[in-house]
mmCIF file of C-alpha atoms in Angstrom:
data_model
loop_
_atom_site.group_PDB
_atom_site.id
_atom_site.type_symbol
_atom_site.label_atom_id
_atom_site.label_comp_id
_atom_site.label_asym_id
_atom_site.label_seq_id
_atom_site.Cartn_x
_atom_site.Cartn_y
_atom_site.Cartn_z
ATOM 1 C CA MET A 2 0.000 0.000 0.000
ATOM 2 C CA PRO A 3 1.437 3.423 -0.920
ATOM 3 C CA ILE A 4 2.399 5.720 1.916
ATOM 4 C CA VAL A 5 -0.010 8.620 2.439
ATOM 5 C CA ARG A 6 1.620 11.640 4.011
ATOM 6 C CA HIS A 7 -0.163 13.668 6.689
ATOM 7 C CA THR A 8 0.694 17.353 6.467
ATOM 8 C CA PRO A 9 -1.237 19.086 9.275
ATOM 9 C CA ARG A 10 -1.118 22.543 7.691
ATOM 10 C CA ALA A 11 -2.187 23.076 4.096
ATOM 11 C CA MET A 12 0.581 24.954 2.300
ATOM 12 C CA THR A 13 0.140 28.533 1.137
ATOM 13 C CA GLY A 14 2.638 29.473 -1.560
ATOM 14 C CA THR A 15 3.866 28.518 -5.010
ATOM 15 C CA ARG A 16 5.303 25.388 -6.525
ATOM 16 C CA ALA A 17 6.607 24.803 -10.051
ATOM 17 C CA LEU A 18 5.927 21.352 -11.498
ATOM 18 C CA PRO A 19 7.339 19.997 -14.757
ATOM 19 C CA SER A 20 5.006 18.372 -17.262
ATOM 20 C CA GLY A 21 4.152 14.951 -15.883
ATOM 21 C CA GLY A 22 5.346 15.910 -12.430
ATOM 22 C CA GLY A 23 3.180 15.674 -9.359
ATOM 23 C CA ILE A 24 2.710 15.653 -5.620
ATOM 24 C CA ASP A 25 2.118 12.219 -4.108
ATOM 25 C CA ALA A 26 -0.869 11.180 -1.998
ATOM 26 C CA HIS A 27 -1.287 13.240 1.171
ATOM 27 C CA TRP A 28 -3.865 14.953 3.347
ATOM 28 C CA HIS A 29 -3.983 17.865 5.726
ATOM 29 C CA ASP A 30 -6.138 19.171 8.545
ATOM 30 C CA GLU A 31 -7.016 22.346 6.661
ATOM 31 C CA ASN A 32 -8.890 23.259 3.494
ATOM 32 C CA GLN A 33 -6.931 24.237 0.400
ATOM 33 C CA ILE A 34 -7.460 26.053 -2.895
ATOM 34 C CA VAL A 35 -5.307 24.599 -5.703
ATOM 35 C CA TYR A 36 -4.792 26.833 -8.749
ATOM 36 C CA ALA A 37 -2.622 26.493 -11.862
ATOM 37 C CA ALA A 38 -1.680 30.016 -12.960
ATOM 38 C CA ARG A 39 0.050 28.353 -15.919
ATOM 39 C CA GLY A 40 -0.350 24.842 -17.277
ATOM 40 C CA VAL A 41 -3.025 22.337 -16.235
ATOM 41 C CA LEU A 42 -3.348 20.589 -12.882
ATOM 42 C CA SER A 43 -5.434 17.604 -11.833
ATOM 43 C CA VAL A 44 -6.377 16.500 -8.331
ATOM 44 C CA SER A 45 -7.264 12.835 -7.820
ATOM 45 C CA THR A 46 -8.904 11.030 -4.899
ATOM 46 C CA ASP A 47 -10.526 7.629 -4.468
ATOM 47 C CA ALA A 48 -13.757 9.281 -5.632
ATOM 48 C CA GLY A 49 -12.392 10.449 -8.992
ATOM 49 C CA SER A 50 -10.428 13.283 -10.553
ATOM 50 C CA TRP A 51 -10.848 17.023 -11.043
ATOM 51 C CA VAL A 52 -8.902 19.092 -13.577
ATOM 52 C CA ALA A 53 -8.396 22.832 -13.964
ATOM 53 C CA PRO A 54 -6.731 25.254 -16.391
ATOM 54 C CA ALA A 55 -6.065 28.917 -15.521
ATOM 55 C CA THR A 56 -9.772 29.872 -15.571
ATOM 56 C CA ARG A 57 -10.626 27.331 -12.870
ATOM 57 C CA ALA A 58 -9.359 26.260 -9.435
ATOM 58 C CA ILE A 59 -9.872 23.134 -7.347
ATOM 59 C CA TRP A 60 -11.255 23.132 -3.824
ATOM 60 C CA VAL A 61 -9.798 20.392 -1.582
ATOM 61 C CA PRO A 62 -11.553 20.112 1.807
ATOM 62 C CA ALA A 63 -9.713 19.183 4.995
ATOM 63 C CA GLY A 64 -9.104 15.483 5.530
ATOM 64 C CA THR A 65 -9.249 14.554 1.826
ATOM 65 C CA VAL A 66 -6.496 12.176 0.685
ATOM 66 C CA HIS A 67 -5.440 13.512 -2.708
ATOM 67 C CA GLU A 68 -2.576 13.743 -5.186
ATOM 68 C CA HIS A 69 -1.651 16.256 -7.900
ATOM 69 C CA ARG A 70 -0.504 15.791 -11.493
ATOM 70 C CA ALA A 71 0.774 18.536 -13.824
ATOM 71 C CA TYR A 72 0.300 18.709 -17.590
ATOM 72 C CA GLY A 73 2.612 21.160 -19.307
ATOM 73 C CA GLU A 74 5.006 23.325 -17.305
ATOM 74 C CA THR A 75 2.731 24.237 -14.405
ATOM 75 C CA ASP A 76 2.843 27.140 -11.959
ATOM 76 C CA VAL A 77 0.876 25.857 -8.969
ATOM 77 C CA ARG A 78 -0.614 28.295 -6.449
ATOM 78 C CA LEU A 79 -1.774 26.890 -3.113
ATOM 79 C CA VAL A 80 -3.923 28.670 -0.536
ATOM 80 C CA GLY A 81 -4.355 26.925 2.821
ATOM 81 C CA LEU A 82 -7.408 27.807 4.913
ATOM 82 C CA PRO A 83 -8.339 26.713 8.452
ATOM 83 C CA VAL A 84 -11.346 24.384 8.712
ATOM 84 C CA HIS A 85 -13.584 27.213 9.936
ATOM 85 C CA ASP A 86 -12.780 29.153 6.740
ATOM 86 C CA ASN A 87 -14.966 27.414 4.161
ATOM 87 C CA PRO A 88 -16.195 30.216 1.888
ATOM 88 C CA LEU A 89 -17.665 27.699 -0.578
ATOM 89 C CA GLY A 90 -19.542 25.676 2.033
ATOM 90 C CA LEU A 91 -18.337 22.425 0.422
ATOM 91 C CA ASP A 92 -17.219 19.218 2.143
ATOM 92 C CA ARG A 93 -16.037 17.555 -1.089
ATOM 93 C CA PRO A 94 -13.575 18.468 -3.851
ATOM 94 C CA ALA A 95 -14.914 20.760 -6.572
ATOM 95 C CA VAL A 96 -13.831 22.869 -9.550
ATOM 96 C CA ILE A 97 -14.712 26.564 -9.282
ATOM 97 C CA ASP A 98 -14.587 29.622 -11.535
ATOM 98 C CA VAL A 99 -11.566 31.919 -11.366
ATOM 99 C CA GLY A 100 -12.264 35.350 -12.814
ATOM 100 C CA PRO A 101 -9.611 38.036 -13.432
ATOM 101 C CA LEU A 102 -9.903 39.578 -9.939
ATOM 102 C CA LEU A 103 -9.779 36.271 -8.067
ATOM 103 C CA ARG A 104 -6.825 35.214 -10.195
ATOM 104 C CA GLU A 105 -4.822 38.294 -9.240
ATOM 105 C CA LEU A 106 -5.778 37.904 -5.572
ATOM 106 C CA VAL A 107 -4.575 34.286 -5.510
ATOM 107 C CA ILE A 108 -1.305 35.220 -7.223
ATOM 108 C CA ALA A 109 -0.674 38.149 -4.871
ATOM 109 C CA TYR A 110 -1.577 36.155 -1.752
ATOM 110 C CA THR A 111 0.648 33.195 -2.620
ATOM 111 C CA GLU A 112 3.641 35.407 -3.436
ATOM 112 C CA GLU A 113 3.569 37.461 -0.236
ATOM 113 C CA PRO A 114 5.128 36.075 2.971
ATOM 114 C CA GLU A 115 2.775 35.052 5.771
ATOM 115 C CA ASP A 116 3.788 37.945 7.994
ATOM 116 C CA GLY A 117 0.467 38.565 9.756
ATOM 117 C CA THR A 118 0.369 42.234 8.783
ATOM 118 C CA ALA A 119 -2.871 44.211 8.514
ATOM 119 C CA GLU A 120 -2.330 44.508 4.763
ATOM 120 C CA ARG A 121 -2.132 40.740 4.371
ATOM 121 C CA ARG A 122 -5.248 40.255 6.507
ATOM 122 C CA ARG A 123 -7.152 42.645 4.268
ATOM 123 C CA LEU A 124 -5.916 40.817 1.158
ATOM 124 C CA ARG A 125 -7.065 37.535 2.668
ATOM 125 C CA ALA A 126 -10.498 38.966 3.514
ATOM 126 C CA VAL A 127 -11.041 40.095 -0.078
ATOM 127 C CA LEU A 128 -9.806 36.727 -1.363
ATOM 128 C CA LEU A 129 -12.333 34.882 0.826
ATOM 129 C CA ASP A 130 -15.090 37.221 -0.293
ATOM 130 C CA ARG A 131 -14.382 36.535 -3.977
ATOM 131 C CA LEU A 132 -14.266 32.790 -3.313
ATOM 132 C CA ARG A 133 -17.785 32.985 -1.865
ATOM 133 C CA HIS A 134 -18.974 34.296 -5.225
ATOM 134 C CA SER A 135 -17.208 31.632 -7.309
ATOM 135 C CA ALA A 136 -19.529 29.244 -9.123
ATOM 136 C CA GLU A 137 -18.912 25.507 -9.054
ATOM 137 C CA ARG A 138 -18.312 23.842 -12.432
ATOM 138 C CA PRO A 139 -19.078 20.190 -13.347
ATOM 139 C CA LEU A 140 -15.529 19.170 -14.282
ATOM 140 C CA HIS A 141 -15.319 15.948 -12.337
ATOM 141 C CA VAL A 142 -14.655 12.448 -13.643
ATOM 142 C CA PRO A 143 -15.948 10.185 -10.860
ATOM 143 C CA ALA A 144 -14.469 6.766 -10.176
ATOM 144 C CA ALA A 145 -16.706 3.693 -10.483
ATOM 145 C CA ARG A 146 -17.325 1.278 -7.631
ATOM 146 C CA ASP A 147 -19.234 -1.396 -9.540
ATOM 147 C CA PRO A 148 -16.680 -3.577 -11.397
ATOM 148 C CA ARG A 149 -18.893 -3.773 -14.499
ATOM 149 C CA LEU A 150 -19.114 -0.012 -14.731
ATOM 150 C CA ALA A 151 -15.407 0.311 -13.948
ATOM 151 C CA ALA A 152 -14.559 -1.994 -16.871
ATOM 152 C CA VAL A 153 -16.498 0.170 -19.338
ATOM 153 C CA CYS A 154 -15.056 3.395 -17.916
ATOM 154 C CA ALA A 155 -11.536 1.995 -18.296
ATOM 155 C CA LEU A 156 -12.130 1.401 -22.024
ATOM 156 C CA LEU A 157 -13.018 5.061 -22.586
ATOM 157 C CA ARG A 158 -10.329 6.453 -20.314
ATOM 158 C CA GLU A 159 -7.778 4.550 -22.390
ATOM 159 C CA ASN A 160 -9.324 5.715 -25.672
ATOM 160 C CA PRO A 161 -11.591 8.786 -25.332
ATOM 161 C CA ALA A 162 -12.102 8.786 -29.125
ATOM 162 C CA ASP A 163 -13.967 5.462 -28.911
ATOM 163 C CA ARG A 164 -17.427 6.281 -30.330
ATOM 164 C CA ARG A 165 -19.159 3.025 -29.473
ATOM 165 C CA GLY A 166 -22.459 3.277 -27.634
ATOM 166 C CA LEU A 167 -23.386 1.554 -24.385
ATOM 167 C CA ALA A 168 -24.671 -1.584 -26.114
ATOM 168 C CA ARG A 169 -21.359 -2.342 -27.858
ATOM 169 C CA LEU A 170 -19.232 -1.278 -24.884
ATOM 170 C CA GLY A 171 -21.375 -3.370 -22.584
ATOM 171 C CA ALA A 172 -21.057 -6.391 -24.842
ATOM 172 C CA GLU A 173 -17.276 -6.215 -24.452
ATOM 173 C CA ALA A 174 -17.581 -5.907 -20.678
ATOM 174 C CA GLY A 175 -20.329 -8.538 -20.383
ATOM 175 C CA VAL A 176 -23.114 -6.221 -19.165
ATOM 176 C CA SER A 177 -26.285 -4.882 -20.790
ATOM 177 C CA ASP A 178 -26.684 -1.277 -21.901
ATOM 178 C CA ARG A 179 -29.757 -0.953 -19.665
ATOM 179 C CA THR A 180 -27.753 -1.972 -16.608
ATOM 180 C CA LEU A 181 -24.923 0.387 -17.552
ATOM 181 C CA SER A 182 -27.291 3.303 -18.045
ATOM 182 C CA ARG A 183 -28.740 2.669 -14.569
ATOM 183 C CA LEU A 184 -25.256 2.437 -13.048
ATOM 184 C CA PHE A 185 -24.106 5.730 -14.595
ATOM 185 C CA LYS A 186 -27.077 7.516 -13.030
ATOM 186 C CA ALA A 187 -26.871 5.713 -9.693
ATOM 187 C CA GLU A 188 -23.107 6.052 -9.129
ATOM 188 C CA PHE A 189 -22.229 9.252 -10.977
ATOM 189 C CA GLY A 190 -25.468 11.211 -11.024
ATOM 190 C CA MET A 191 -24.974 11.791 -14.739
ATOM 191 C CA SER A 192 -25.784 10.107 -18.017
ATOM 192 C CA PHE A 193 -23.273 8.143 -20.084
ATOM 193 C CA PRO A 194 -22.900 10.968 -22.682
ATOM 194 C CA GLN A 195 -22.301 13.502 -19.893
ATOM 195 C CA TRP A 196 -19.631 11.305 -18.293
ATOM 196 C CA ARG A 197 -17.931 10.668 -21.631
ATOM 197 C CA THR A 198 -17.818 14.423 -22.321
ATOM 198 C CA GLN A 199 -16.056 14.958 -18.978
ATOM 199 C CA VAL A 200 -13.472 12.291 -19.835
ATOM 200 C CA ARG A 201 -12.861 13.866 -23.242
ATOM 201 C CA LEU A 202 -12.467 17.353 -21.765
ATOM 202 C CA HIS A 203 -9.966 16.104 -19.189
ATOM 203 C CA HIS A 204 -7.981 14.359 -21.906
ATOM 204 C CA ALA A 205 -8.155 17.409 -24.186
ATOM 205 C CA LEU A 206 -6.719 19.696 -21.508
ATOM 206 C CA ARG A 207 -3.755 17.392 -21.064
ATOM 207 C CA LEU A 208 -3.030 17.196 -24.790
ATOM 208 C CA LEU A 209 -3.340 20.972 -25.246
ATOM 209 C CA ALA A 210 -0.965 21.545 -22.334
ATOM 210 C CA ASP A 211 1.590 19.404 -24.150
ATOM 211 C CA GLY A 212 1.280 21.599 -27.261
ATOM 212 C CA MET A 213 -0.879 19.422 -29.516
ATOM 213 C CA PRO A 214 -2.800 21.403 -32.212
ATOM 214 C CA VAL A 215 -6.525 21.949 -31.659
ATOM 215 C CA THR A 216 -7.585 19.917 -34.711
ATOM 216 C CA ALA A 217 -5.495 16.945 -33.611
ATOM 217 C CA VAL A 218 -6.863 17.171 -30.055
ATOM 218 C CA ALA A 219 -10.441 17.187 -31.348
ATOM 219 C CA HIS A 220 -9.730 14.039 -33.361
ATOM 220 C CA ARG A 221 -7.844 12.261 -30.546
ATOM 221 C CA CYS A 222 -10.657 12.953 -28.080
ATOM 222 C CA GLY A 223 -13.535 11.812 -30.267
ATOM 223 C CA TRP A 224 -15.224 14.982 -31.475
ATOM 224 C CA ALA A 225 -16.682 14.838 -34.980
ATOM 225 C CA SER A 226 -15.224 18.245 -35.889
ATOM 226 C CA SER A 227 -12.964 20.962 -34.540
ATOM 227 C CA SER A 228 -15.908 23.366 -34.330
ATOM 228 C CA ALA A 229 -17.870 20.943 -32.131
ATOM 229 C CA PHE A 230 -14.856 20.557 -29.851
ATOM 230 C CA ILE A 231 -14.285 24.326 -29.633
ATOM 231 C CA ASP A 232 -17.925 24.923 -28.698
ATOM 232 C CA VAL A 233 -17.903 22.351 -25.865
ATOM 233 C CA PHE A 234 -14.511 23.519 -24.611
ATOM 234 C CA ARG A 235 -15.543 27.196 -24.530
ATOM 235 C CA ARG A 236 -18.685 26.404 -22.539
ATOM 236 C CA ALA A 237 -16.690 24.332 -20.052
ATOM 237 C CA PHE A 238 -13.684 26.617 -19.511
ATOM 238 C CA GLY A 239 -14.698 30.093 -20.620
ATOM 239 C CA HIS A 240 -12.132 30.384 -23.426
ATOM 240 C CA THR A 241 -11.261 28.611 -26.658
ATOM 241 C CA PRO A 242 -8.807 25.709 -26.825
ATOM 242 C CA GLY A 243 -6.631 27.873 -29.079
ATOM 243 C CA ALA A 244 -6.279 30.475 -26.315
ATOM 244 C CA HIS A 245 -5.517 27.704 -23.843
ATOM 245 C CA GLY A 246 -2.834 26.199 -26.064
ATOM 246 C CA ALA A 247 -1.246 29.606 -26.530
ATOM 247 C CA GLY A 248 -0.210 29.594 -22.889
ATOM 248 C CA HIS A 249 -3.243 30.783 -20.964
ATOM 249 C CA GLY A 250 -1.687 31.843 -17.673
ATOM 250 C CA THR A 251 1.379 33.396 -16.161
ATOM 251 C CA ARG A 252 5.009 32.550 -15.894
ATOM 252 C CA SER A 253 6.213 30.212 -13.194
ATOM 253 C CA HIS A 254 7.746 31.706 -10.071
ATOM 254 C CA GLY A 255 9.900 28.865 -8.917
ATOM 255 C CA ASP A 256 9.545 25.924 -6.608
ATOM 256 C CA ARG A 257 8.986 26.050 -2.903
ATOM 257 C CA PRO A 258 8.773 23.066 -0.570
#
């Protein structure tokens, strides 16, 4: 069994991760906001995975065992918050909106030393206020518990461009499409097409972060056309995949432990 680190305090600061780099499984006694000012970052738990480019951040509640993975050169910004500071009112991981003001607040707060000054307390108060107004976004790929559902999900995680429907996928996994449809709703709270779209978006973000052209990403992830991919991507992330691939974010500010 892999070792899971316990870090009582959730770090506030910056950390630079190379493409493919990560932070191994750990948990802390505080809440944490995880934001990639540059690159793409995913957070994974036993319940699934969440992914965020520079227009989104990931909320990790206290006590959650999680690990990070970077796609593209990633400038990670971490904001630790005591348990009583839960501006989102969430007890589970989530992806939230990051507008221009919140982005600048997170960057400023993670670059300044924790010196306890009145100026820093005011910055923190504004940061918490903006977090309270951040909308949650459905950018979660949940993990299956039922082995039949897990087998089908594994097929599409390995090849998001697979366009087979539930009947053909189920035949390979030895389960009926009716049973699979019920399992998707019961375990994930979403339909099969909705889940597959989440998988494709997660995969697309990773490919874009590695510099793959938009047309190639659309094809590799199973969209019928680049225009269809661009439309779905814009609605999910608030910008086009072309803008994302152009380096949506800021420069990295170095690694801190």
